[in-house]
PDB file of C-alpha atoms and ligand atoms in Angstrom:
ATOM      1  CA  MET L 182     -18.009 -21.160  -6.604  1.00 98.00           C
ATOM      2  CA  ILE L 183     -21.473 -21.259  -8.102  1.00 98.00           C
ATOM      3  CA  GLN L 184     -21.940 -19.890 -11.619  1.00 98.00           C
ATOM      4  CA  ILE L 185     -25.369 -18.554 -12.526  1.00 98.00           C
ATOM      5  CA  HIS L 186     -26.729 -17.411 -15.890  1.00 98.00           C
ATOM      6  CA  THR L 187     -30.316 -16.369 -15.275  1.00 98.00           C
ATOM      7  CA  ALA L 188     -31.854 -13.406 -13.490  1.00 98.00           C
ATOM      8  CA  LYS L 189     -34.386 -15.533 -11.676  1.00 98.00           C
ATOM      9  CA  ASP L 190     -31.802 -17.961 -10.283  1.00 98.00           C
ATOM     10  CA  ILE L 191     -29.474 -15.265  -8.961  1.00 98.00           C
ATOM     11  CA  GLN L 192     -32.326 -13.313  -7.409  1.00 98.00           C
ATOM     12  CA  ASN L 193     -33.635 -16.375  -5.578  1.00 98.00           C
ATOM     13  CA  LEU L 194     -30.207 -17.409  -4.358  1.00 98.00           C
ATOM     14  CA  MET L 195     -29.300 -13.950  -3.107  1.00 98.00           C
ATOM     15  CA  LYS L 196     -32.674 -13.468  -1.410  1.00 97.00           C
ATOM     16  CA  ASN L 197     -32.057 -16.678   0.494  1.00 98.00           C
ATOM     17  CA  TYR L 198     -28.642 -15.488   1.642  1.00 98.00           C
ATOM     18  CA  ARG L 199     -30.199 -12.256   2.893  1.00 97.00           C
ATOM     19  CA  LYS L 200     -32.935 -14.210   4.718  1.00 97.00           C
ATOM     20  CA  GLU L 201     -30.198 -16.200   6.458  1.00 98.00           C
ATOM     21  CA  GLY L 202     -28.781 -12.880   7.657  1.00 98.00           C
ATOM     22  CA  LYS L 203     -25.692 -13.034   5.448  1.00 98.00           C
ATOM     23  CA  THR L 204     -24.006  -9.863   4.236  1.00 98.00           C
ATOM     24  CA  ILE L 205     -23.365  -9.655   0.507  1.00 98.00           C
ATOM     25  CA  GLY L 206     -20.522  -7.845  -1.248  1.00 98.00           C
ATOM     26  CA  PHE L 207     -21.136  -7.248  -4.946  1.00 99.00           C
ATOM     27  CA  VAL L 208     -18.425  -6.596  -7.542  1.00 98.00           C
ATOM     28  CA  PRO L 209     -19.843  -5.722 -10.985  1.00 98.00           C
ATOM     29  CA  THR L 210     -17.380  -6.161 -13.876  1.00 98.00           C
ATOM     30  CA  MET L 211     -17.180  -6.558 -17.619  1.00 98.00           C
ATOM     31  CA  GLY L 212     -14.706  -9.415 -17.244  1.00 97.00           C
ATOM     32  CA  PHE L 213     -11.246 -10.013 -18.686  1.00 96.00           C
ATOM     33  CA  LEU L 214     -10.232  -9.898 -15.073  1.00 97.00           C
ATOM     34  CA  HIS L 215      -6.993  -8.437 -13.771  1.00 97.00           C
ATOM     35  CA  GLU L 216      -5.544  -7.488 -10.398  1.00 97.00           C
ATOM     36  CA  GLY L 217      -7.648  -4.323 -10.291  1.00 97.00           C
ATOM     37  CA  HIS L 218     -10.846  -6.378 -10.298  1.00 98.00           C
ATOM     38  CA  MET L 219      -9.351  -8.841  -7.833  1.00 98.00           C
ATOM     39  CA  SER L 220      -8.493  -6.049  -5.376  1.00 98.00           C
ATOM     40  CA  LEU L 221     -12.221  -5.261  -5.280  1.00 98.00           C
ATOM     41  CA  VAL L 222     -12.951  -8.932  -4.584  1.00 98.00           C
ATOM     42  CA  GLU L 223     -10.340  -9.049  -1.847  1.00 98.00           C
ATOM     43  CA  LYS L 224     -11.897  -6.048  -0.115  1.00 98.00           C
ATOM     44  CA  ALA L 225     -15.402  -7.503  -0.548  1.00 98.00           C
ATOM     45  CA  ARG L 226     -14.263 -10.769   1.016  1.00 98.00           C
ATOM     46  CA  LYS L 227     -12.923  -8.998   4.085  1.00 98.00           C
ATOM     47  CA  ASP L 228     -16.169  -7.082   4.614  1.00 98.00           C
ATOM     48  CA  ASN L 229     -18.901  -9.634   3.774  1.00 98.00           C
ATOM     49  CA  ASP L 230     -20.088 -13.235   4.235  1.00 98.00           C
ATOM     50  CA  ILE L 231     -20.789 -13.755   0.530  1.00 98.00           C
ATOM     51  CA  VAL L 232     -19.027 -12.263  -2.499  1.00 98.00           C
ATOM     52  CA  VAL L 233     -20.897 -12.091  -5.772  1.00 98.00           C
ATOM     53  CA  MET L 234     -19.284 -10.945  -9.013  1.00 98.00           C
ATOM     54  CA  SER L 235     -21.045 -10.238 -12.274  1.00 98.00           C
ATOM     55  CA  ILE L 236     -19.337 -10.448 -15.649  1.00 98.00           C
ATOM     56  CA  PHE L 237     -21.409  -8.688 -18.245  1.00 98.00           C
ATOM     57  CA  VAL L 238     -20.236  -6.562 -21.155  1.00 98.00           C
ATOM     58  CA  ASN L 239     -23.182  -4.217 -21.089  1.00 98.00           C
ATOM     59  CA  PRO L 240     -24.192  -3.229 -24.627  1.00 96.00           C
ATOM     60  CA  MET L 241     -26.211  -0.277 -23.351  1.00 97.00           C
ATOM     61  CA  GLN L 242     -23.142   1.583 -22.106  1.00 96.00           C
ATOM     62  CA  PHE L 243     -21.310   1.394 -25.443  1.00 96.00           C
ATOM     63  CA  GLY L 244     -22.058   4.020 -28.066  1.00 94.00           C
ATOM     64  CA  PRO L 245     -22.080   3.491 -31.811  1.00 93.00           C
ATOM     65  CA  GLY L 246     -18.524   3.052 -33.090  1.00 89.00           C
ATOM     66  CA  GLU L 247     -17.209   2.183 -29.609  1.00 91.00           C
ATOM     67  CA  ASP L 248     -15.445  -1.074 -28.784  1.00 89.00           C
ATOM     68  CA  TYR L 249     -18.369  -3.297 -27.730  1.00 95.00           C
ATOM     69  CA  GLU L 250     -17.409  -6.012 -30.239  1.00 93.00           C
ATOM     70  CA  ALA L 251     -13.657  -5.604 -29.684  1.00 90.00           C
ATOM     71  CA  TYR L 252     -13.969  -5.567 -25.878  1.00 93.00           C
ATOM     72  CA  PRO L 253     -11.722  -8.432 -24.715  1.00 94.00           C
ATOM     73  CA  ARG L 254     -13.473 -11.526 -23.382  1.00 96.00           C
ATOM     74  CA  ASP L 255     -12.169 -14.786 -21.873  1.00 97.00           C
ATOM     75  CA  ILE L 256     -14.771 -16.355 -19.663  1.00 97.00           C
ATOM     76  CA  GLU L 257     -12.837 -19.589 -18.979  1.00 98.00           C
ATOM     77  CA  ARG L 258      -9.856 -17.694 -17.604  1.00 98.00           C
ATOM     78  CA  ASP L 259     -12.157 -15.323 -15.693  1.00 98.00           C
ATOM     79  CA  ARG L 260     -13.987 -18.220 -14.070  1.00 98.00           C
ATOM     80  CA  GLN L 261     -10.691 -19.632 -12.782  1.00 98.00           C
ATOM     81  CA  LEU L 262      -9.491 -16.253 -11.498  1.00 98.00           C
ATOM     82  CA  ALA L 263     -12.803 -15.554  -9.787  1.00 98.00           C
ATOM     83  CA  ALA L 264     -12.831 -18.963  -8.096  1.00 98.00           C
ATOM     84  CA  ASP L 265      -9.192 -18.619  -6.995  1.00 98.00           C
ATOM     85  CA  GLY L 266      -9.883 -15.101  -5.729  1.00 98.00           C
ATOM     86  CA  GLY L 267     -12.678 -16.295  -3.448  1.00 98.00           C
ATOM     87  CA  VAL L 268     -15.800 -15.287  -5.374  1.00 98.00           C
ATOM     88  CA  ASP L 269     -18.736 -17.353  -4.074  1.00 98.00           C
ATOM     89  CA  VAL L 270     -21.258 -16.600  -6.803  1.00 98.00           C
ATOM     90  CA  LEU L 271     -20.419 -15.670 -10.398  1.00 98.00           C
ATOM     91  CA  PHE L 272     -23.253 -14.176 -12.440  1.00 98.00           C
ATOM     92  CA  THR L 273     -22.680 -14.338 -16.209  1.00 98.00           C
ATOM     93  CA  PRO L 274     -25.905 -13.430 -18.012  1.00 98.00           C
ATOM     94  CA  GLU L 275     -26.308 -13.122 -21.781  1.00 97.00           C
ATOM     95  CA  PRO L 276     -27.489  -9.730 -23.114  1.00 97.00           C
ATOM     96  CA  GLU L 277     -30.930 -11.234 -23.870  1.00 96.00           C
ATOM     97  CA  GLU L 278     -31.294 -12.155 -20.206  1.00 97.00           C
ATOM     98  CA  MET L 279     -30.633  -8.574 -19.067  1.00 98.00           C
ATOM     99  CA  TYR L 280     -32.415  -6.781 -21.931  1.00 97.00           C
ATOM    100  CA  GLY L 281     -34.876  -9.403 -23.158  1.00 91.00           C
ATOM    101  CA  GLN L 282     -37.814  -7.174 -23.876  1.00 83.00           C
ATOM    102  CA  GLU L 283     -38.212  -3.682 -25.213  1.00 90.00           C
ATOM    103  CA  PRO L 284     -37.521  -1.586 -22.076  1.00 94.00           C
ATOM    104  CA  THR L 285     -40.341   0.194 -20.273  1.00 95.00           C
ATOM    105  CA  VAL L 286     -38.026   2.242 -18.070  1.00 96.00           C
ATOM    106  CA  THR L 287     -34.352   3.137 -18.308  1.00 97.00           C
ATOM    107  CA  ALA L 288     -32.245   5.298 -16.007  1.00 97.00           C
ATOM    108  CA  SER L 289     -31.248   8.778 -17.061  1.00 97.00           C
ATOM    109  CA  VAL L 290     -28.381  10.398 -15.184  1.00 97.00           C
ATOM    110  CA  LYS L 291     -28.893  14.135 -14.714  1.00 96.00           C
ATOM    111  CA  LYS L 292     -25.736  15.296 -12.987  1.00 95.00           C
ATOM    112  CA  ARG L 293     -22.031  14.542 -12.986  1.00 96.00           C
ATOM    113  CA  THR L 294     -22.211  13.403 -16.633  1.00 95.00           C
ATOM    114  CA  ALA L 295     -21.892  16.593 -18.691  1.00 93.00           C
ATOM    115  CA  VAL L 296     -18.110  16.345 -18.392  1.00 95.00           C
ATOM    116  CA  LEU L 297     -15.279  13.828 -18.872  1.00 95.00           C
ATOM    117  CA  CYS L 298     -16.410  10.412 -20.186  1.00 93.00           C
ATOM    118  CA  GLY L 299     -20.061  11.471 -20.019  1.00 93.00           C
ATOM    119  CA  ARG L 300     -19.372  14.202 -22.538  1.00 93.00           C
ATOM    120  CA  SER L 301     -17.417  12.131 -25.024  1.00 88.00           C
ATOM    121  CA  ARG L 302     -19.515   8.975 -24.539  1.00 91.00           C
ATOM    122  CA  GLU L 303     -23.108  10.112 -24.897  1.00 93.00           C
ATOM    123  CA  GLY L 304     -25.568   7.854 -23.090  1.00 95.00           C
ATOM    124  CA  HIS L 305     -22.740   5.881 -21.475  1.00 96.00           C
ATOM    125  CA  PHE L 306     -23.747   6.603 -17.892  1.00 97.00           C
ATOM    126  CA  ASP L 307     -27.448   6.048 -18.602  1.00 98.00           C
ATOM    127  CA  GLY L 308     -26.373   2.567 -19.691  1.00 98.00           C
ATOM    128  CA  VAL L 309     -24.258   2.135 -16.572  1.00 98.00           C
ATOM    129  CA  ALA L 310     -27.024   3.330 -14.219  1.00 98.00           C
ATOM    130  CA  THR L 311     -29.619   1.153 -15.953  1.00 98.00           C
ATOM    131  CA  VAL L 312     -27.604  -2.052 -15.799  1.00 98.00           C
ATOM    132  CA  LEU L 313     -26.506  -1.380 -12.217  1.00 98.00           C
ATOM    133  CA  THR L 314     -30.087  -0.824 -11.096  1.00 98.00           C
ATOM    134  CA  LYS L 315     -30.938  -4.202 -12.603  1.00 98.00           C
ATOM    135  CA  LEU L 316     -27.872  -5.890 -11.105  1.00 98.00           C
ATOM    136  CA  PHE L 317     -28.447  -4.360  -7.664  1.00 98.00           C
ATOM    137  CA  ASN L 318     -32.045  -5.601  -7.725  1.00 98.00           C
ATOM    138  CA  LEU L 319     -30.846  -9.067  -8.690  1.00 98.00           C
ATOM    139  CA  THR L 320     -28.060  -9.381  -6.136  1.00 98.00           C
ATOM    140  CA  SER L 321     -29.501  -7.601  -3.048  1.00 98.00           C
ATOM    141  CA  PRO L 322     -26.047  -6.367  -2.026  1.00 98.00           C
ATOM    142  CA  THR L 323     -25.153  -5.044   1.397  1.00 98.00           C
ATOM    143  CA  ARG L 324     -22.098  -3.335  -0.114  1.00 98.00           C
ATOM    144  CA  VAL L 325     -20.980  -2.660  -3.674  1.00 99.00           C
ATOM    145  CA  TYR L 326     -17.348  -2.250  -4.745  1.00 98.00           C
ATOM    146  CA  PHE L 327     -16.184   0.100  -7.478  1.00 98.00           C
ATOM    147  CA  GLY L 328     -12.699   1.104  -8.584  1.00 98.00           C
ATOM    148  CA  MET L 329     -11.578   4.716  -8.407  1.00 98.00           C
ATOM    149  CA  LYS L 330      -9.969   4.270 -11.824  1.00 97.00           C
ATOM    150  CA  ASP L 331     -13.496   4.984 -13.010  1.00 97.00           C
ATOM    151  CA  ALA L 332     -13.985   7.888 -10.615  1.00 98.00           C
ATOM    152  CA  GLN L 333     -16.827   9.420 -12.601  1.00 97.00           C
ATOM    153  CA  GLN L 334     -18.633   6.085 -12.419  1.00 97.00           C
ATOM    154  CA  VAL L 335     -18.189   6.117  -8.635  1.00 98.00           C
ATOM    155  CA  ALA L 336     -19.690   9.632  -8.547  1.00 98.00           C
ATOM    156  CA  VAL L 337     -22.661   8.496 -10.669  1.00 98.00           C
ATOM    157  CA  VAL L 338     -23.253   5.368  -8.568  1.00 98.00           C
ATOM    158  CA  ASP L 339     -23.127   7.527  -5.452  1.00 98.00           C
ATOM    159  CA  GLY L 340     -25.906   9.663  -6.965  1.00 97.00           C
ATOM    160  CA  LEU L 341     -27.924   6.602  -8.020  1.00 98.00           C
ATOM    161  CA  ILE L 342     -27.788   5.006  -4.572  1.00 98.00           C
ATOM    162  CA  ASN L 343     -28.600   8.237  -2.748  1.00 98.00           C
ATOM    163  CA  ASP L 344     -31.352   9.523  -5.054  1.00 98.00           C
ATOM    164  CA  PHE L 345     -33.170   6.190  -5.185  1.00 98.00           C
ATOM    165  CA  PHE L 346     -32.739   5.496  -1.447  1.00 98.00           C
ATOM    166  CA  MET L 347     -31.018   2.212  -2.166  1.00 98.00           C
ATOM    167  CA  ASP L 348     -30.013   0.529   1.063  1.00 98.00           C
ATOM    168  CA  ILE L 349     -26.520  -0.199  -0.198  1.00 98.00           C
ATOM    169  CA  GLU L 350     -23.109   0.953   0.969  1.00 98.00           C
ATOM    170  CA  LEU L 351     -20.790   2.158  -1.795  1.00 98.00           C
ATOM    171  CA  ILE L 352     -17.149   1.226  -1.264  1.00 98.00           C
ATOM    172  CA  PRO L 353     -14.657   2.944  -3.591  1.00 98.00           C
ATOM    173  CA  VAL L 354     -11.355   1.070  -4.024  1.00 98.00           C
ATOM    174  CA  GLU L 355      -8.065   2.675  -5.028  1.00 98.00           C
ATOM    175  CA  THR L 356      -6.609   2.107  -8.504  1.00 98.00           C
ATOM    176  CA  LYS L 357      -4.246  -0.851  -8.990  1.00 98.00           C
ATOM    177  CA  ARG L 358      -1.300  -0.033 -11.224  1.00 98.00           C
ATOM    178  CA  GLU L 359       1.426  -1.782 -13.176  1.00 98.00           C
ATOM    179  CA  GLU L 360       4.944  -1.200 -11.882  1.00 97.00           C
ATOM    180  CA  ASP L 361       5.445   1.672 -14.320  1.00 98.00           C
ATOM    181  CA  GLY L 362       2.281   3.396 -13.066  1.00 98.00           C
ATOM    182  CA  LEU L 363      -0.116   2.444 -15.866  1.00 98.00           C
ATOM    183  CA  ALA L 364      -3.553   1.764 -14.368  1.00 98.00           C
ATOM    184  CA  LYS L 365      -4.489  -1.872 -14.867  1.00 97.00           C
ATOM    185  CA  SER L 366      -7.259  -2.168 -17.410  1.00 96.00           C
ATOM    186  CA  SER L 367      -8.820  -4.857 -19.563  1.00 92.00           C
ATOM    187  CA  ARG L 368      -8.233  -2.532 -22.508  1.00 93.00           C
ATOM    188  CA  ASN L 369      -4.431  -2.461 -22.039  1.00 96.00           C
ATOM    189  CA  VAL L 370      -4.147  -5.640 -24.159  1.00 96.00           C
ATOM    190  CA  ASN L 371      -5.334  -3.587 -27.128  1.00 95.00           C
ATOM    191  CA  LEU L 372      -2.296  -1.279 -26.930  1.00 97.00           C
ATOM    192  CA  ARG L 373       0.436  -1.690 -29.554  1.00 98.00           C
ATOM    193  CA  ALA L 374       3.927  -2.364 -28.145  1.00 98.00           C
ATOM    194  CA  GLU L 375       5.063   1.257 -28.725  1.00 98.00           C
ATOM    195  CA  GLU L 376       1.839   2.581 -27.208  1.00 98.00           C
ATOM    196  CA  ARG L 377       2.327   0.407 -24.140  1.00 98.00           C
ATOM    197  CA  GLN L 378       5.712   2.114 -23.685  1.00 98.00           C
ATOM    198  CA  GLU L 379       4.067   5.531 -23.863  1.00 98.00           C
ATOM    199  CA  ALA L 380       1.004   4.761 -21.737  1.00 98.00           C
ATOM    200  CA  PRO L 381       2.604   5.456 -18.311  1.00 98.00           C
ATOM    201  CA  ALA L 382       2.581   9.114 -19.424  1.00 98.00           C
ATOM    202  CA  LEU L 383      -1.050   9.300 -18.235  1.00 98.00           C
ATOM    203  CA  TYR L 384      -0.108   8.685 -14.620  1.00 98.00           C
ATOM    204  CA  GLN L 385       3.050  10.771 -14.911  1.00 98.00           C
ATOM    205  CA  ALA L 386       0.961  13.696 -16.155  1.00 98.00           C
ATOM    206  CA  LEU L 387      -1.511  13.246 -13.286  1.00 98.00           C
ATOM    207  CA  GLN L 388       1.248  13.069 -10.707  1.00 98.00           C
ATOM    208  CA  ARG L 389       2.831  16.210 -12.099  1.00 98.00           C
ATOM    209  CA  GLY L 390      -0.534  17.986 -11.937  1.00 98.00           C
ATOM    210  CA  ALA L 391      -1.073  16.857  -8.354  1.00 98.00           C
ATOM    211  CA  GLU L 392       2.429  18.002  -7.466  1.00 98.00           C
ATOM    212  CA  LEU L 393       1.713  21.477  -8.819  1.00 98.00           C
ATOM    213  CA  ILE L 394      -1.493  21.726  -6.796  1.00 98.00           C
ATOM    214  CA  ARG L 395       0.254  20.509  -3.658  1.00 97.00           C
ATOM    215  CA  ALA L 396       2.927  23.140  -4.255  1.00 97.00           C
ATOM    216  CA  GLY L 397       0.207  25.803  -4.193  1.00 96.00           C
ATOM    217  CA  GLU L 398      -0.979  26.181  -7.797  1.00 97.00           C
ATOM    218  CA  ARG L 399      -4.688  27.074  -7.723  1.00 97.00           C
ATOM    219  CA  ASP L 400      -5.247  28.006 -11.357  1.00 98.00           C
ATOM    220  CA  PRO L 401      -6.838  24.991 -13.074  1.00 98.00           C
ATOM    221  CA  GLU L 402      -5.712  26.205 -16.490  1.00 97.00           C
ATOM    222  CA  ALA L 403      -2.055  26.218 -15.449  1.00 98.00           C
ATOM    223  CA  VAL L 404      -2.330  22.664 -14.130  1.00 98.00           C
ATOM    224  CA  LYS L 405      -4.181  21.475 -17.260  1.00 98.00           C
ATOM    225  CA  ARG L 406      -1.541  23.028 -19.518  1.00 98.00           C
ATOM    226  CA  GLU L 407       1.187  21.082 -17.783  1.00 98.00           C
ATOM    227  CA  VAL L 408      -0.816  17.827 -17.822  1.00 98.00           C
ATOM    228  CA  ARG L 409      -1.624  18.248 -21.522  1.00 98.00           C
ATOM    229  CA  SER L 410       1.975  18.989 -22.416  1.00 98.00           C
ATOM    230  CA  ILE L 411       3.056  15.655 -20.917  1.00 98.00           C
ATOM    231  CA  LEU L 412       0.205  13.739 -22.603  1.00 98.00           C
ATOM    232  CA  GLY L 413       0.980  15.508 -25.860  1.00 98.00           C
ATOM    233  CA  LYS L 414       4.307  13.695 -26.052  1.00 97.00           C
ATOM    234  CA  THR L 415       2.516  10.379 -26.665  1.00 98.00           C
ATOM    235  CA  SER L 416       1.214   9.254 -30.043  1.00 98.00           C
ATOM    236  CA  GLY L 417      -2.317   9.118 -28.575  1.00 98.00           C
ATOM    237  CA  VAL L 418      -4.981  11.761 -29.056  1.00 98.00           C
ATOM    238  CA  ILE L 419      -6.025  13.602 -25.899  1.00 98.00           C
ATOM    239  CA  ASP L 420      -9.767  13.161 -25.435  1.00 96.00           C
ATOM    240  CA  TYR L 421      -9.795  15.255 -22.275  1.00 97.00           C
ATOM    241  CA  ALA L 422      -7.527  16.521 -19.497  1.00 98.00           C
ATOM    242  CA  GLU L 423      -9.650  18.326 -16.927  1.00 98.00           C
ATOM    243  CA  ILE L 424      -9.904  19.318 -13.288  1.00 98.00           C
ATOM    244  CA  TYR L 425     -13.167  19.400 -11.361  1.00 98.00           C
ATOM    245  CA  SER L 426     -14.454  19.264  -7.823  1.00 97.00           C
ATOM    246  CA  TYR L 427     -15.071  15.683  -6.676  1.00 97.00           C
ATOM    247  CA  PRO L 428     -17.598  14.038  -6.542  1.00 96.00           C
ATOM    248  CA  ASP L 429     -19.764  16.867  -7.915  1.00 95.00           C
ATOM    249  CA  LEU L 430     -17.573  17.285 -11.003  1.00 97.00           C
ATOM    250  CA  GLU L 431     -18.034  21.014 -11.192  1.00 96.00           C
ATOM    251  CA  MET L 432     -15.613  23.674 -12.352  1.00 95.00           C
ATOM    252  CA  ARG L 433     -13.945  25.485  -9.466  1.00 91.00           C
ATOM    253  CA  GLU L 434     -11.593  28.395  -9.854  1.00 94.00           C
ATOM    254  CA  PRO L 435      -9.463  28.867  -7.857  1.00 96.00           C
ATOM    255  CA  LEU L 436      -9.140  25.200  -6.958  1.00 97.00           C
ATOM    256  CA  THR L 437     -10.451  24.347  -3.482  1.00 96.00           C
ATOM    257  CA  GLY L 438     -11.475  21.260  -1.517  1.00 97.00           C
ATOM    258  CA  LYS L 439     -11.383  17.812  -3.067  1.00 97.00           C
ATOM    259  CA  VAL L 440     -10.492  17.957  -6.752  1.00 98.00           C
ATOM    260  CA  ILE L 441      -9.990  15.378  -9.461  1.00 98.00           C
ATOM    261  CA  ILE L 442      -7.545  15.615 -12.332  1.00 98.00           C
ATOM    262  CA  ALA L 443      -8.876  13.249 -14.994  1.00 98.00           C
ATOM    263  CA  VAL L 444      -7.470  12.311 -18.382  1.00 98.00           C
ATOM    264  CA  ALA L 445      -8.498  10.182 -21.348  1.00 97.00           C
ATOM    265  CA  VAL L 446      -6.225   9.382 -24.251  1.00 98.00           C
ATOM    266  CA  GLN L 447      -7.277   7.570 -27.398  1.00 97.00           C
ATOM    267  CA  PHE L 448      -4.588   5.244 -28.736  1.00 97.00           C
ATOM    268  CA  SER L 449      -5.056   3.336 -31.989  1.00 96.00           C
ATOM    269  CA  LYS L 450      -7.208   0.552 -30.527  1.00 93.00           C
ATOM    270  CA  ALA L 451      -7.585   1.475 -26.874  1.00 94.00           C
ATOM    271  CA  ARG L 452      -8.943   4.491 -25.090  1.00 95.00           C
ATOM    272  CA  LEU L 453      -7.248   4.818 -21.701  1.00 97.00           C
ATOM    273  CA  ILE L 454      -8.524   6.799 -18.731  1.00 97.00           C
ATOM    274  CA  ASP L 455      -6.924   7.639 -15.428  1.00 98.00           C
ATOM    275  CA  ASN L 456      -7.311  10.163 -12.639  1.00 98.00           C
ATOM    276  CA  ILE L 457      -5.901  11.376  -9.379  1.00 98.00           C
ATOM    277  CA  ILE L 458      -7.707  13.006  -6.481  1.00 98.00           C
ATOM    278  CA  VAL L 459      -6.102  15.804  -4.526  1.00 98.00           C
ATOM    279  CA  ASP L 460      -7.452  17.075  -1.245  1.00 97.00           C
ATOM    280  CA  ILE L 461      -6.636  20.732  -0.826  1.00 96.00           C
ATOM    281  CA  PRO L 462      -6.555  21.402   2.905  1.00 89.00           C
ATOM    282  CA  ALA L 463      -8.900  24.193   3.968  1.00 83.00           C
ATOM    283  CA  ASP L 464      -6.229  25.931   6.001  1.00 65.00           C
ATOM    284  CA  GLN L 465      -3.919  26.251   2.999  1.00 53.00           C
ATOM    285  CA  LYS L 466      -4.293  29.733   1.503  1.00 53.00           C
ATOM    286  CA  GLU L 467      -5.822  29.706  -1.982  1.00 52.00           C
ATOM    287  CA  ASP L 468      -3.626  32.504  -3.214  1.00 53.00           C
ATOM    288  CA  LEU L 469      -0.276  31.075  -2.157  1.00 50.00           C
TER     289      LEU L 469
HETATM  290  P1  AMP Z   8     -14.711  -3.070 -15.693  1.00 69.26           P
HETATM  291  O1  AMP Z   8     -14.638  -4.548 -15.851  1.00 69.26           O
HETATM  292  O2  AMP Z   8     -13.674  -2.333 -16.457  1.00 69.26           O
HETATM  293  O3  AMP Z   8     -16.095  -2.533 -15.866  1.00 69.26           O
HETATM  294  O4  AMP Z   8     -14.335  -2.783 -14.177  1.00 69.26           O
HETATM  295  C1  AMP Z   8     -15.072  -3.381 -13.142  1.00 69.26           C
HETATM  296  C2  AMP Z   8     -14.709  -2.715 -11.846  1.00 69.26           C
HETATM  297  O5  AMP Z   8     -13.310  -2.853 -11.613  1.00 69.26           O
HETATM  298  C3  AMP Z   8     -15.000  -1.209 -11.887  1.00 69.26           C
HETATM  299  O6  AMP Z   8     -15.509  -0.810 -10.623  1.00 69.26           O
HETATM  300  C4  AMP Z   8     -13.644  -0.625 -12.131  1.00 69.26           C
HETATM  301  O7  AMP Z   8     -13.501   0.699 -11.647  1.00 69.26           O
HETATM  302  C5  AMP Z   8     -12.760  -1.583 -11.366  1.00 69.26           C
HETATM  303  N1  AMP Z   8     -11.393  -1.502 -11.864  1.00 69.26           N
HETATM  304  C6  AMP Z   8     -10.982  -1.559 -13.152  1.00 69.26           C
HETATM  305  N2  AMP Z   8      -9.648  -1.364 -13.233  1.00 69.26           N
HETATM  306  C7  AMP Z   8      -9.219  -1.160 -11.973  1.00 69.26           C
HETATM  307  C8  AMP Z   8      -7.939  -0.904 -11.376  1.00 69.26           C
HETATM  308  N3  AMP Z   8      -6.844  -0.796 -12.126  1.00 69.26           N
HETATM  309  N4  AMP Z   8      -7.875  -0.751 -10.038  1.00 69.26           N
HETATM  310  C9  AMP Z   8      -8.988  -0.831  -9.269  1.00 69.26           C
HETATM  311  N5  AMP Z   8     -10.213  -1.096  -9.759  1.00 69.26           N
HETATM  312  C10 AMP Z   8     -10.329  -1.254 -11.081  1.00 69.26           C
END
């Protein structure tokens, strides 16, 4: 595995791979790698000649008072995991490398951000879209891999790629979970022991919501009430528990088509998010 720190070096290397006709799978991360990240790598390896991973805790996507400083980091361990997982090129720039000068242009996301994490984390997705535009330009990917744990991010990246005519295929990858259902996340290490016991409630609440919809419930409020009542049993504070169409993230009542139930719960030192997508078959009557 080659590790690269500078924008110029990665751009040159990747351009050469493309000239040689190689396909490139790109997995952007903020590090502190776990099996969720590695499932993206595994998929990228199957689909492409070269797998490139970036590890960059992007300051622009953290708001004031968020956990930029406290975000867990362990680059030595990450390097080993990446190499063992079959990453060919690891890009680990410093913030100065990515944001050296006062910016001339930044990305501003217009849709799919007024709700969920976009609402509670102002400017978050502008930061995501800006850094991804930079990273995509540096890595010339054929395909990019994103986890559905961050389903709103997938929806935003879909918009970015389509609106800017980027010649990149977006591959969403399903959420990897612990045995008790908790979505794997770098932030899970910041849960207190009691909170870790409670955290599977997020997925339990989502499953219950999905079950209601599958059983014919089409009133989003009824589903949200049930989801919130399960989340409310934890010591965390519910940031949101919502249902929208996916990927447009619009309110739909009664529920139809592809919908997402998404939740965020703030524990003492970790904010956890999770979601589930339910496809409501067109032939199923809405008013069952
Ligand atoms: P992060 O390092 O948290 O920015 O995540 C980097 C990528 O890994 C994003 O595309 C995430 O959606 C994805 N990811 C994070 N956790 C999981 C998980 N539990 N399962 C699948 N993908 C994940």
